[in-house]
PDB file of C-alpha atoms in Angstrom:
ATOM      1  CA  MET A   9      43.299 -82.038  -0.246  1.00 84.00           C
ATOM      2  CA  SER A  10      45.555 -84.416   0.289  1.00 88.00           C
ATOM      3  CA  ASP A  11      42.843 -87.368   0.592  1.00 90.00           C
ATOM      4  CA  TRP A  12      41.621 -85.962  -2.726  1.00 90.00           C
ATOM      5  CA  VAL A  13      44.605 -86.646  -4.119  1.00 91.00           C
ATOM      6  CA  ARG A  14      45.356 -90.234  -2.807  1.00 92.00           C
ATOM      7  CA  ALA A  15      41.713 -91.131  -3.833  1.00 92.00           C
ATOM      8  CA  ASP A  16      42.948 -89.923  -7.405  1.00 91.00           C
ATOM      9  CA  ALA A  17      44.421 -93.017  -9.935  1.00 90.00           C
ATOM     10  CA  GLU A  18      46.142 -91.000 -11.949  1.00 92.00           C
ATOM     11  CA  LEU A  19      47.561 -88.842  -9.104  1.00 93.00           C
ATOM     12  CA  GLU A  20      50.052 -89.686  -5.733  1.00 93.00           C
ATOM     13  CA  CYS A  21      50.630 -87.679  -2.849  1.00 93.00           C
ATOM     14  CA  VAL A  22      54.176 -88.158  -1.933  1.00 94.00           C
ATOM     15  CA  ALA A  23      54.302 -86.022   1.361  1.00 93.00           C
ATOM     16  CA  ALA A  24      51.969 -84.060   3.039  1.00 92.00           C
ATOM     17  CA  THR A  25      53.732 -81.172   5.729  1.00 92.00           C
ATOM     18  CA  ALA A  26      52.949 -78.904   8.243  1.00 90.00           C
ATOM     19  CA  THR A  27      55.388 -76.463   8.325  1.00 90.00           C
ATOM     20  CA  PRO A  28      57.473 -73.957   6.252  1.00 89.00           C
ATOM     21  CA  VAL A  29      60.851 -75.753   7.423  1.00 90.00           C
ATOM     22  CA  GLU A  30      59.142 -79.424   6.575  1.00 92.00           C
ATOM     23  CA  THR A  31      58.245 -77.959   3.048  1.00 92.00           C
ATOM     24  CA  ILE A  32      61.080 -76.840   1.855  1.00 91.00           C
ATOM     25  CA  ALA A  33      63.096 -79.892   2.985  1.00 91.00           C
ATOM     26  CA  ALA A  34      60.733 -82.322   1.516  1.00 93.00           C
ATOM     27  CA  THR A  35      60.699 -80.568  -1.755  1.00 93.00           C
ATOM     28  CA  ALA A  36      64.171 -80.799  -1.936  1.00 91.00           C
ATOM     29  CA  GLU A  37      64.603 -84.495  -1.122  1.00 93.00           C
ATOM     30  CA  LEU A  38      61.490 -85.766  -3.074  1.00 93.00           C
ATOM     31  CA  GLN A  39      61.276 -83.271  -6.106  1.00 92.00           C
ATOM     32  CA  PRO A  40      57.541 -83.243  -6.806  1.00 94.00           C
ATOM     33  CA  ASP A  41      56.103 -82.474  -9.989  1.00 94.00           C
ATOM     34  CA  VAL A  42      53.401 -80.206  -8.226  1.00 95.00           C
ATOM     35  CA  LEU A  43      53.735 -78.089  -4.793  1.00 95.00           C
ATOM     36  CA  CYS A  44      50.367 -77.403  -3.231  1.00 93.00           C
ATOM     37  CA  LEU A  45      51.228 -74.280  -1.170  1.00 91.00           C
ATOM     38  CA  ASP A  46      48.727 -73.512   1.527  1.00 87.00           C
ATOM     39  CA  ILE A  47      49.439 -69.236   1.525  1.00 83.00           C
ATOM     40  CA  ALA A  48      46.002 -68.979   3.276  1.00 78.00           C
ATOM     41  CA  ALA A  49      47.661 -71.101   6.675  1.00 80.00           C
ATOM     42  CA  TRP A  50      50.868 -69.391   6.485  1.00 83.00           C
ATOM     43  CA  GLY A  51      50.623 -65.726   5.402  1.00 76.00           C
ATOM     44  CA  GLU A  52      53.995 -64.126   4.605  1.00 80.00           C
ATOM     45  CA  GLN A  53      55.983 -67.030   6.005  1.00 86.00           C
ATOM     46  CA  GLY A  54      54.208 -69.190   3.116  1.00 86.00           C
ATOM     47  CA  LEU A  55      55.399 -66.600   0.757  1.00 87.00           C
ATOM     48  CA  HIS A  56      58.905 -66.292   2.358  1.00 87.00           C
ATOM     49  CA  CYS A  57      58.568 -70.832   2.177  1.00 90.00           C
ATOM     50  CA  LEU A  58      57.827 -70.345  -1.810  1.00 91.00           C
ATOM     51  CA  SER A  59      60.694 -67.545  -2.253  1.00 87.00           C
ATOM     52  CA  GLU A  60      62.811 -70.366  -0.780  1.00 87.00           C
ATOM     53  CA  ILE A  61      61.880 -73.096  -2.944  1.00 90.00           C
ATOM     54  CA  MET A  62      62.204 -71.289  -6.103  1.00 87.00           C
ATOM     55  CA  LEU A  63      65.458 -70.418  -5.453  1.00 81.00           C
ATOM     56  CA  ARG A  64      66.936 -73.688  -4.514  1.00 82.00           C
ATOM     57  CA  ASN A  65      64.951 -76.143  -6.240  1.00 85.00           C
ATOM     58  CA  PRO A  66      62.301 -74.425  -8.124  1.00 89.00           C
ATOM     59  CA  VAL A  67      59.089 -77.091  -8.654  1.00 92.00           C
ATOM     60  CA  LYS A  68      55.205 -76.197 -10.145  1.00 92.00           C
ATOM     61  CA  ILE A  69      53.983 -74.386  -7.176  1.00 93.00           C
ATOM     62  CA  LEU A  70      49.848 -74.426  -7.238  1.00 93.00           C
ATOM     63  CA  VAL A  71      48.899 -71.415  -4.298  1.00 90.00           C
ATOM     64  CA  LEU A  72      46.069 -72.377  -2.478  1.00 88.00           C
ATOM     65  CA  THR A  73      44.553 -68.844  -0.963  1.00 85.00           C
ATOM     66  CA  SER A  74      41.461 -67.718   1.276  1.00 77.00           C
ATOM     67  CA  PRO A  75      38.779 -66.194  -0.365  1.00 69.00           C
ATOM     68  CA  THR A  76      39.448 -62.666   1.211  1.00 67.00           C
ATOM     69  CA  ALA A  77      41.184 -59.270   0.084  1.00 61.00           C
ATOM     70  CA  ASP A  78      44.259 -60.253   1.714  1.00 67.00           C
ATOM     71  CA  GLY A  79      44.085 -63.640   0.620  1.00 68.00           C
ATOM     72  CA  SER A  80      43.620 -62.123  -3.133  1.00 77.00           C
ATOM     73  CA  THR A  81      46.742 -59.906  -3.036  1.00 80.00           C
ATOM     74  CA  ILE A  82      48.782 -62.740  -1.560  1.00 82.00           C
ATOM     75  CA  ALA A  83      47.622 -64.918  -4.717  1.00 84.00           C
ATOM     76  CA  PHE A  84      49.465 -62.294  -7.326  1.00 85.00           C
ATOM     77  CA  GLU A  85      52.269 -61.439  -4.980  1.00 85.00           C
ATOM     78  CA  SER A  86      52.987 -65.508  -5.473  1.00 87.00           C
ATOM     79  CA  LEU A  87      52.586 -65.364  -9.359  1.00 86.00           C
ATOM     80  CA  SER A  88      55.347 -62.881  -9.264  1.00 81.00           C
ATOM     81  CA  ALA A  89      57.488 -64.735  -6.717  1.00 84.00           C
ATOM     82  CA  GLY A  90      56.784 -68.222  -8.854  1.00 86.00           C
ATOM     83  CA  ALA A  91      54.292 -69.579  -8.623  1.00 89.00           C
ATOM     84  CA  ILE A  92      51.968 -71.881 -11.736  1.00 89.00           C
ATOM     85  CA  ASP A  93      48.836 -70.620 -10.296  1.00 89.00           C
ATOM     86  CA  PHE A  94      46.609 -69.899  -7.585  1.00 88.00           C
ATOM     87  CA  LEU A  95      43.128 -71.760  -6.549  1.00 87.00           C
ATOM     88  CA  ALA A  96      40.794 -70.077  -3.585  1.00 82.00           C
ATOM     89  CA  LYS A  97      40.888 -72.444  -1.189  1.00 76.00           C
ATOM     90  CA  PRO A  98      37.807 -74.464   0.015  1.00 66.00           C
ATOM     91  CA  TYR A  99      35.781 -74.435   3.433  1.00 62.00           C
ATOM     92  CA  ALA A 100      35.010 -77.611   4.553  1.00 56.00           C
ATOM     93  CA  SER A 101      31.180 -78.019   3.890  1.00 56.00           C
ATOM     94  CA  PRO A 102      28.399 -80.496   4.144  1.00 54.00           C
ATOM     95  CA  SER A 103      26.959 -79.456   0.748  1.00 56.00           C
ATOM     96  CA  LEU A 104      27.735 -80.036  -2.867  1.00 50.00           C
ATOM     97  CA  ARG A 105      29.827 -77.387  -2.780  1.00 59.00           C
ATOM     98  CA  MET A 106      32.824 -79.592  -1.099  1.00 67.00           C
ATOM     99  CA  VAL A 107      32.247 -81.754  -4.778  1.00 70.00           C
ATOM    100  CA  ALA A 108      32.591 -78.734  -6.725  1.00 72.00           C
ATOM    101  CA  SER A 109      35.931 -77.724  -5.122  1.00 81.00           C
ATOM    102  CA  ARG A 110      37.386 -81.188  -5.416  1.00 84.00           C
ATOM    103  CA  SER A 111      36.846 -80.767  -9.092  1.00 86.00           C
ATOM    104  CA  ARG A 112      38.772 -77.529  -9.705  1.00 85.00           C
ATOM    105  CA  PHE A 113      41.659 -78.717  -7.073  1.00 89.00           C
ATOM    106  CA  LEU A 114      42.479 -81.447  -9.252  1.00 91.00           C
ATOM    107  CA  GLU A 115      41.897 -80.016 -12.510  1.00 90.00           C
ATOM    108  CA  LYS A 116      44.776 -77.015 -11.245  1.00 90.00           C
ATOM    109  CA  VAL A 117      46.765 -80.115 -10.117  1.00 92.00           C
ATOM    110  CA  ARG A 118      46.724 -81.547 -13.484  1.00 91.00           C
ATOM    111  CA  LEU A 119      47.158 -78.039 -15.338  1.00 89.00           C
ATOM    112  CA  VAL A 120      49.856 -77.098 -13.086  1.00 90.00           C
ATOM    113  CA  ALA A 121      51.610 -80.585 -13.673  1.00 90.00           C
ATOM    114  CA  ASN A 122      51.739 -79.686 -17.372  1.00 87.00           C
ATOM    115  CA  ALA A 123      52.254 -76.192 -17.132  1.00 84.00           C
ATOM    116  CA  PRO A 124      56.234 -75.436 -17.988  1.00 80.00           C
ATOM    117  CA  LEU A 125      58.743 -74.481 -14.908  1.00 78.00           C
ATOM    118  CA  PRO A 126      59.211 -71.153 -14.548  1.00 67.00           C
ATOM    119  CA  GLY A 127      62.543 -70.054 -15.431  1.00 56.00           C
ATOM    120  CA  ASP A 128      64.019 -67.105 -16.631  1.00 41.00           C
ATOM    121  CA  ARG A 129      62.047 -65.577 -19.438  1.00 38.00           C
ATOM    122  CA  ARG A 130      63.344 -61.902 -19.263  1.00 36.00           C
ATOM    123  CA  LEU A 131      63.428 -61.207 -23.035  1.00 37.00           C
ATOM    124  CA  ALA A 132      65.104 -58.424 -24.963  1.00 40.00           C
ATOM    125  CA  LEU A 133      62.503 -56.087 -26.248  1.00 39.00           C
ATOM    126  CA  PRO A 134      62.445 -54.915 -29.741  1.00 42.00           C
ATOM    127  CA  GLU A 135      64.015 -51.634 -31.124  1.00 44.00           C
ATOM    128  CA  ALA A 136      62.069 -48.789 -29.488  1.00 42.00           C
ATOM    129  CA  ARG A 137      58.749 -48.069 -31.949  1.00 50.00           C
ATOM    130  CA  PRO A 138      55.871 -45.893 -31.619  1.00 61.00           C
ATOM    131  CA  PHE A 139      53.319 -48.439 -31.253  1.00 73.00           C
ATOM    132  CA  GLY A 140      51.841 -46.150 -28.324  1.00 71.00           C
ATOM    133  CA  ALA A 141      51.093 -44.030 -31.208  1.00 69.00           C
ATOM    134  CA  VAL A 142      48.960 -46.427 -33.150  1.00 79.00           C
ATOM    135  CA  GLU A 143      45.017 -46.260 -31.762  1.00 83.00           C
ATOM    136  CA  ARG A 144      43.390 -49.053 -31.350  1.00 91.00           C
ATOM    137  CA  VAL A 145      41.093 -51.108 -29.279  1.00 95.00           C
ATOM    138  CA  VAL A 146      42.613 -54.226 -27.616  1.00 96.00           C
ATOM    139  CA  ALA A 147      40.683 -56.814 -25.399  1.00 97.00           C
ATOM    140  CA  ILE A 148      42.644 -59.647 -23.557  1.00 98.00           C
ATOM    141  CA  ILE A 149      41.583 -62.769 -22.927  1.00 98.00           C
ATOM    142  CA  GLY A 150      42.554 -65.421 -19.997  1.00 96.00           C
ATOM    143  CA  THR A 151      41.449 -68.271 -17.716  1.00 94.00           C
ATOM    144  CA  ALA A 152      43.643 -70.813 -16.016  1.00 91.00           C
ATOM    145  CA  GLY A 153      46.897 -69.077 -15.639  1.00 91.00           C
ATOM    146  CA  GLY A 154      46.165 -65.791 -17.024  1.00 92.00           C
ATOM    147  CA  PRO A 155      47.222 -63.273 -13.928  1.00 92.00           C
ATOM    148  CA  LYS A 156      50.518 -64.973 -14.278  1.00 90.00           C
ATOM    149  CA  SER A 157      50.779 -64.258 -18.162  1.00 93.00           C
ATOM    150  CA  LEU A 158      48.952 -60.955 -17.513  1.00 95.00           C
ATOM    151  CA  GLN A 159      51.602 -59.374 -15.545  1.00 92.00           C
ATOM    152  CA  ALA A 160      53.844 -59.914 -18.203  1.00 92.00           C
ATOM    153  CA  VAL A 161      52.155 -58.743 -20.911  1.00 94.00           C
ATOM    154  CA  PHE A 162      51.283 -55.235 -18.542  1.00 94.00           C
ATOM    155  CA  SER A 163      54.957 -54.998 -17.601  1.00 91.00           C
ATOM    156  CA  PRO A 164      56.358 -52.978 -20.518  1.00 89.00           C
ATOM    157  CA  TRP A 165      53.169 -51.502 -21.470  1.00 91.00           C
ATOM    158  CA  PRO A 166      54.093 -47.257 -21.848  1.00 86.00           C
ATOM    159  CA  ALA A 167      51.946 -45.021 -20.314  1.00 86.00           C
ATOM    160  CA  THR A 168      52.123 -42.991 -23.706  1.00 85.00           C
ATOM    161  CA  ASP A 169      49.851 -45.436 -25.271  1.00 89.00           C
ATOM    162  CA  SER A 170      46.995 -44.176 -26.704  1.00 88.00           C
ATOM    163  CA  ALA A 171      45.044 -48.156 -26.715  1.00 92.00           C
ATOM    164  CA  THR A 172      42.073 -48.768 -25.271  1.00 94.00           C
ATOM    165  CA  VAL A 173      42.536 -51.619 -23.144  1.00 96.00           C
ATOM    166  CA  PHE A 174      39.741 -54.519 -21.800  1.00 97.00           C
ATOM    167  CA  VAL A 175      41.048 -57.206 -20.064  1.00 97.00           C
ATOM    168  CA  LEU A 176      38.350 -60.198 -19.007  1.00 97.00           C
ATOM    169  CA  GLN A 177      40.120 -62.464 -16.287  1.00 95.00           C
ATOM    170  CA  SER A 178      38.490 -65.530 -14.903  1.00 91.00           C
ATOM    171  CA  LEU A 179      38.647 -64.965 -11.103  1.00 87.00           C
ATOM    172  CA  PRO A 180      37.133 -66.321  -7.855  1.00 83.00           C
ATOM    173  CA  THR A 181      34.901 -63.420  -6.425  1.00 78.00           C
ATOM    174  CA  GLY A 182      36.458 -60.771  -5.019  1.00 81.00           C
ATOM    175  CA  TYR A 183      39.851 -60.934  -6.910  1.00 87.00           C
ATOM    176  CA  GLY A 184      39.195 -58.307  -9.168  1.00 89.00           C
ATOM    177  CA  PRO A 185      40.392 -54.977  -6.842  1.00 90.00           C
ATOM    178  CA  ALA A 186      43.739 -56.865  -6.248  1.00 90.00           C
ATOM    179  CA  LEU A 187      44.467 -57.923  -9.787  1.00 92.00           C
ATOM    180  CA  ALA A 188      43.341 -54.614 -11.095  1.00 93.00           C
ATOM    181  CA  SER A 189      45.744 -53.016  -8.401  1.00 92.00           C
ATOM    182  CA  ARG A 190      48.421 -55.545  -9.235  1.00 90.00           C
ATOM    183  CA  LEU A 191      48.561 -54.627 -12.928  1.00 93.00           C
ATOM    184  CA  ASN A 192      48.370 -51.019 -12.245  1.00 91.00           C
ATOM    185  CA  GLY A 193      51.126 -51.612 -10.358  1.00 85.00           C
ATOM    186  CA  VAL A 194      53.616 -53.779 -12.480  1.00 88.00           C
ATOM    187  CA  GLY A 195      53.781 -50.985 -15.697  1.00 85.00           C
ATOM    188  CA  ALA A 196      53.060 -47.883 -16.740  1.00 90.00           C
ATOM    189  CA  LEU A 197      49.720 -47.657 -18.198  1.00 91.00           C
ATOM    190  CA  PRO A 198      46.767 -47.021 -15.780  1.00 94.00           C
ATOM    191  CA  VAL A 199      44.706 -50.318 -15.023  1.00 95.00           C
ATOM    192  CA  ALA A 200      41.481 -50.102 -13.028  1.00 95.00           C
ATOM    193  CA  GLU A 201      38.289 -52.580 -11.888  1.00 94.00           C
ATOM    194  CA  ALA A 202      35.786 -51.399 -14.090  1.00 94.00           C
ATOM    195  CA  VAL A 203      32.667 -49.700 -12.654  1.00 93.00           C
ATOM    196  CA  ASP A 204      28.946 -49.576 -13.865  1.00 93.00           C
ATOM    197  CA  GLY A 205      28.546 -46.230 -15.741  1.00 93.00           C
ATOM    198  CA  GLY A 206      32.247 -46.056 -15.754  1.00 92.00           C
ATOM    199  CA  ALA A 207      33.809 -44.177 -19.310  1.00 92.00           C
ATOM    200  CA  VAL A 208      35.869 -45.988 -21.476  1.00 93.00           C
ATOM    201  CA  ASN A 209      39.180 -43.807 -22.583  1.00 92.00           C
ATOM    202  CA  PRO A 210      41.804 -43.903 -24.654  1.00 92.00           C
ATOM    203  CA  GLY A 211      45.184 -44.225 -22.532  1.00 92.00           C
ATOM    204  CA  ARG A 212      43.513 -46.368 -19.970  1.00 94.00           C
ATOM    205  CA  ALA A 213      42.995 -50.041 -18.863  1.00 96.00           C
ATOM    206  CA  ILE A 214      39.807 -51.573 -17.541  1.00 96.00           C
ATOM    207  CA  LEU A 215      39.398 -55.015 -15.653  1.00 96.00           C
ATOM    208  CA  VAL A 216      35.672 -56.721 -16.585  1.00 95.00           C
ATOM    209  CA  PRO A 217      34.501 -58.000 -13.500  1.00 92.00           C
ATOM    210  CA  THR A 218      33.110 -61.220 -13.606  1.00 88.00           C
ATOM    211  CA  GLY A 219      29.703 -62.305 -13.031  1.00 89.00           C
ATOM    212  CA  CYS A 220      27.881 -59.261 -14.992  1.00 92.00           C
ATOM    213  CA  ASN A 221      26.285 -58.690 -17.669  1.00 92.00           C
ATOM    214  CA  PHE A 222      28.527 -56.628 -19.912  1.00 93.00           C
ATOM    215  CA  GLU A 223      27.372 -53.873 -22.332  1.00 92.00           C
ATOM    216  CA  LEU A 224      28.817 -51.130 -23.839  1.00 91.00           C
ATOM    217  CA  LEU A 225      26.775 -48.301 -24.752  1.00 90.00           C
ATOM    218  CA  PRO A 226      27.094 -45.939 -27.767  1.00 88.00           C
ATOM    219  CA  THR A 227      28.038 -43.207 -25.475  1.00 88.00           C
ATOM    220  CA  ARG A 228      31.268 -45.031 -24.349  1.00 90.00           C
ATOM    221  CA  HIS A 229      30.373 -45.833 -21.263  1.00 92.00           C
ATOM    222  CA  LEU A 230      29.638 -49.093 -19.547  1.00 92.00           C
ATOM    223  CA  ARG A 231      26.465 -50.819 -18.048  1.00 93.00           C
ATOM    224  CA  LEU A 232      27.320 -53.811 -15.663  1.00 93.00           C
ATOM    225  CA  GLN A 233      24.809 -56.006 -14.388  1.00 92.00           C
ATOM    226  CA  PRO A 234      25.024 -58.720 -11.942  1.00 91.00           C
ATOM    227  CA  SER A 235      24.287 -61.720 -13.608  1.00 89.00           C
ATOM    228  CA  ILE A 236      23.052 -65.121 -11.796  1.00 87.00           C
ATOM    229  CA  ARG A 237      26.140 -67.235 -13.583  1.00 87.00           C
ATOM    230  CA  VAL A 238      29.471 -66.309 -12.122  1.00 83.00           C
ATOM    231  CA  THR A 239      31.420 -67.336 -15.962  1.00 86.00           C
ATOM    232  CA  ASP A 240      29.557 -64.113 -17.066  1.00 90.00           C
ATOM    233  CA  PRO A 241      30.610 -62.427 -19.697  1.00 94.00           C
ATOM    234  CA  SER A 242      31.736 -65.157 -21.520  1.00 95.00           C
ATOM    235  CA  ALA A 243      34.426 -64.730 -23.793  1.00 96.00           C
ATOM    236  CA  ASP A 244      32.318 -65.419 -26.907  1.00 96.00           C
ATOM    237  CA  SER A 245      30.091 -62.481 -25.782  1.00 95.00           C
ATOM    238  CA  PHE A 246      32.348 -60.117 -24.546  1.00 96.00           C
ATOM    239  CA  LEU A 247      34.473 -60.618 -27.593  1.00 97.00           C
ATOM    240  CA  GLU A 248      31.175 -60.056 -30.203  1.00 96.00           C
ATOM    241  CA  HIS A 249      30.078 -57.313 -28.688  1.00 93.00           C
ATOM    242  CA  LEU A 250      33.325 -55.490 -28.963  1.00 95.00           C
ATOM    243  CA  ALA A 251      33.668 -56.428 -32.126  1.00 95.00           C
ATOM    244  CA  LYS A 252      30.004 -55.400 -33.406  1.00 94.00           C
ATOM    245  CA  ALA A 253      31.040 -52.130 -31.906  1.00 93.00           C
ATOM    246  CA  TYR A 254      35.052 -51.431 -32.688  1.00 93.00           C
ATOM    247  CA  GLY A 255      35.099 -53.575 -35.876  1.00 92.00           C
ATOM    248  CA  SER A 256      38.809 -53.191 -37.430  1.00 91.00           C
ATOM    249  CA  GLU A 257      39.895 -51.424 -34.666  1.00 91.00           C
ATOM    250  CA  LEU A 258      39.974 -54.136 -32.226  1.00 95.00           C
ATOM    251  CA  VAL A 259      42.582 -56.462 -31.657  1.00 95.00           C
ATOM    252  CA  ALA A 260      41.822 -59.609 -29.649  1.00 97.00           C
ATOM    253  CA  ILE A 261      44.585 -61.078 -27.480  1.00 97.00           C
ATOM    254  CA  PHE A 262      44.450 -64.457 -25.602  1.00 98.00           C
ATOM    255  CA  VAL A 263      46.655 -65.603 -23.054  1.00 97.00           C
ATOM    256  CA  SER A 264      47.175 -68.608 -20.746  1.00 95.00           C
ATOM    257  CA  GLY A 265      43.591 -70.290 -20.387  1.00 94.00           C
ATOM    258  CA  VAL A 266      41.945 -73.580 -21.091  1.00 93.00           C
ATOM    259  CA  GLY A 267      38.464 -74.194 -22.981  1.00 94.00           C
ATOM    260  CA  SER A 268      36.334 -73.703 -26.340  1.00 96.00           C
ATOM    261  CA  ASP A 269      34.859 -70.542 -24.755  1.00 96.00           C
ATOM    262  CA  GLY A 270      36.593 -67.577 -26.716  1.00 96.00           C
ATOM    263  CA  LEU A 271      36.661 -69.038 -30.268  1.00 97.00           C
ATOM    264  CA  ALA A 272      33.081 -67.744 -32.003  1.00 97.00           C
ATOM    265  CA  GLY A 273      33.816 -64.573 -30.760  1.00 96.00           C
ATOM    266  CA  ALA A 274      37.541 -65.093 -32.467  1.00 97.00           C
ATOM    267  CA  ASP A 275      35.854 -65.756 -35.397  1.00 96.00           C
ATOM    268  CA  LYS A 276      33.444 -62.754 -35.025  1.00 96.00           C
ATOM    269  CA  VAL A 277      36.587 -60.206 -34.475  1.00 96.00           C
ATOM    270  CA  ARG A 278      38.066 -61.240 -37.549  1.00 94.00           C
ATOM    271  CA  LYS A 279      34.820 -61.235 -39.819  1.00 94.00           C
ATOM    272  CA  GLN A 280      34.513 -57.448 -38.559  1.00 94.00           C
ATOM    273  CA  GLY A 281      38.018 -56.819 -39.667  1.00 92.00           C
ATOM    274  CA  GLY A 282      40.056 -57.296 -36.818  1.00 93.00           C
ATOM    275  CA  ALA A 283      42.559 -59.594 -35.521  1.00 94.00           C
ATOM    276  CA  VAL A 284      43.589 -62.594 -33.042  1.00 96.00           C
ATOM    277  CA  LEU A 285      46.729 -62.794 -31.498  1.00 95.00           C
ATOM    278  CA  VAL A 286      47.801 -65.482 -29.334  1.00 96.00           C
ATOM    279  CA  GLU A 287      50.815 -65.401 -26.249  1.00 95.00           C
ATOM    280  CA  SER A 288      53.343 -67.574 -27.914  1.00 93.00           C
ATOM    281  CA  GLU A 289      53.504 -71.626 -25.993  1.00 89.00           C
ATOM    282  CA  ALA A 290      57.267 -70.558 -25.172  1.00 84.00           C
ATOM    283  CA  THR A 291      55.742 -67.844 -22.603  1.00 85.00           C
ATOM    284  CA  THR A 292      52.342 -69.292 -21.383  1.00 91.00           C
ATOM    285  CA  THR A 293      51.423 -71.726 -18.482  1.00 90.00           C
ATOM    286  CA  VAL A 294      48.315 -73.306 -19.769  1.00 91.00           C
ATOM    287  CA  PRO A 295      48.398 -73.250 -24.147  1.00 93.00           C
ATOM    288  CA  ASP A 296      44.969 -75.508 -24.032  1.00 94.00           C
ATOM    289  CA  THR A 297      42.501 -72.393 -25.678  1.00 96.00           C
ATOM    290  CA  ILE A 298      45.743 -70.994 -27.706  1.00 96.00           C
ATOM    291  CA  ARG A 299      46.154 -74.242 -29.620  1.00 95.00           C
ATOM    292  CA  ARG A 300      42.184 -74.593 -29.989  1.00 96.00           C
ATOM    293  CA  LEU A 301      42.053 -70.998 -31.827  1.00 96.00           C
ATOM    294  CA  LYS A 302      45.246 -72.483 -33.900  1.00 95.00           C
ATOM    295  CA  ALA A 303      43.693 -75.537 -34.953  1.00 95.00           C
ATOM    296  CA  ALA A 304      40.498 -73.672 -35.766  1.00 95.00           C
ATOM    297  CA  GLY A 305      42.592 -71.125 -38.138  1.00 94.00           C
ATOM    298  CA  LEU A 306      41.726 -67.898 -35.677  1.00 95.00           C
ATOM    299  CA  VAL A 307      44.993 -66.591 -34.806  1.00 94.00           C
ATOM    300  CA  ASP A 308      46.964 -63.861 -37.189  1.00 92.00           C
ATOM    301  CA  GLY A 309      49.544 -63.756 -34.931  1.00 92.00           C
ATOM    302  CA  GLU A 310      51.575 -64.865 -31.660  1.00 92.00           C
ATOM    303  CA  ALA A 311      54.059 -63.431 -29.669  1.00 92.00           C
ATOM    304  CA  GLU A 312      55.727 -63.685 -26.118  1.00 92.00           C
ATOM    305  CA  ALA A 313      53.826 -62.091 -23.494  1.00 92.00           C
ATOM    306  CA  ALA A 314      56.299 -59.166 -23.079  1.00 91.00           C
ATOM    307  CA  LEU A 315      55.781 -58.144 -26.438  1.00 91.00           C
ATOM    308  CA  LEU A 316      52.148 -58.692 -27.325  1.00 93.00           C
ATOM    309  CA  PRO A 317      51.695 -55.136 -26.206  1.00 92.00           C
ATOM    310  CA  ALA A 318      53.966 -53.583 -29.600  1.00 89.00           C
ATOM    311  CA  ALA A 319      52.579 -56.109 -31.995  1.00 90.00           C
ATOM    312  CA  SER A 320      48.999 -55.401 -31.165  1.00 91.00           C
ATOM    313  CA  ALA A 321      49.646 -52.404 -33.015  1.00 88.00           C
ATOM    314  CA  ALA A 322      51.176 -54.253 -36.338  1.00 85.00           C
ATOM    315  CA  PHE A 323      47.796 -55.362 -37.132  1.00 84.00           C
ATOM    316  CA  VAL A 324      45.093 -52.114 -37.171  1.00 78.00           C
ATOM    317  CA  PRO A 325      44.735 -50.294 -40.145  1.00 67.00           C
ATOM    318  CA  THR A 326      47.545 -48.273 -41.467  1.00 49.00           C
ATOM    319  CA  THR A 327      44.442 -45.520 -41.790  1.00 45.00           C
ATOM    320  CA  LYS A 328      43.827 -45.499 -37.637  1.00 44.00           C
ATOM    321  CA  LYS A 329      47.920 -44.624 -37.110  1.00 43.00           C
ATOM    322  CA  ARG A 330      48.520 -41.462 -36.279  1.00 40.00           C
ATOM    323  CA  ALA A 331      52.351 -39.870 -36.997  1.00 36.00           C
ATOM    324  CA  GLY A 332      54.554 -40.985 -34.119  1.00 35.00           C
TER     325      GLY A 332
END
């Protein structure tokens, strides 16, 4: 991967280190724009290295993880420790897979380079409001940088909220259970990965796995069938399906992400009487999709990640609100 950086006309590899100790020293001396930290090779030592760097000389970090259950767990721990984003580490292969891996890796390096350096983003929450008593359906969409934003979104979410929450986050294969477990632990609202035939209930959040066709049945049960496309369900089809099912009860929330997938879905949400909120650029890692939504005039409100759960309650018709 250092060769990939050297071969790119827009990037420069200022150092390639072999141990955590070397990495900490080189980061302090060279102050790179991006540090690609191979957690897959170093494991817990890598997490300690990340924490030391963020304490002593904070830089923008892209973590490389293994495509395993342990790797996915460490990936989300690294985000909590200060990393900007993560990428499942590619393995040597004579096939075209390495060409795709090179493209994804360099794209991630550029996204992390353009992201804000993590700082103290602890924000005072607004005065307590009974937003947990507002019946609504919330659909959260994220791609690049999304897992970090999702942790901030779910941290203040109370267990008393009666919202029905769907989460669609682009992830490497096999990373869904680890993300669901992480989100289930950062706040009080129960979070689990969706399963075929599972029921959709108020007061719970479900993470929709990637690589499947998503359908919400009239009985409010899920039908999830494997798809040949790892990008399914698209944000557009996901939102269009939920907008048809829930109408004005639906609030779509976009967090950190890249690309235009979701714009047509956001338009459908608003045409069905729902609302579209976006994470503030002050807290987002990759604001590309958010900026596209704003440019298209599809945004009804904007808030920092930690304030989005409460903000979503303000965009539900008053006839849908119960006494708090």
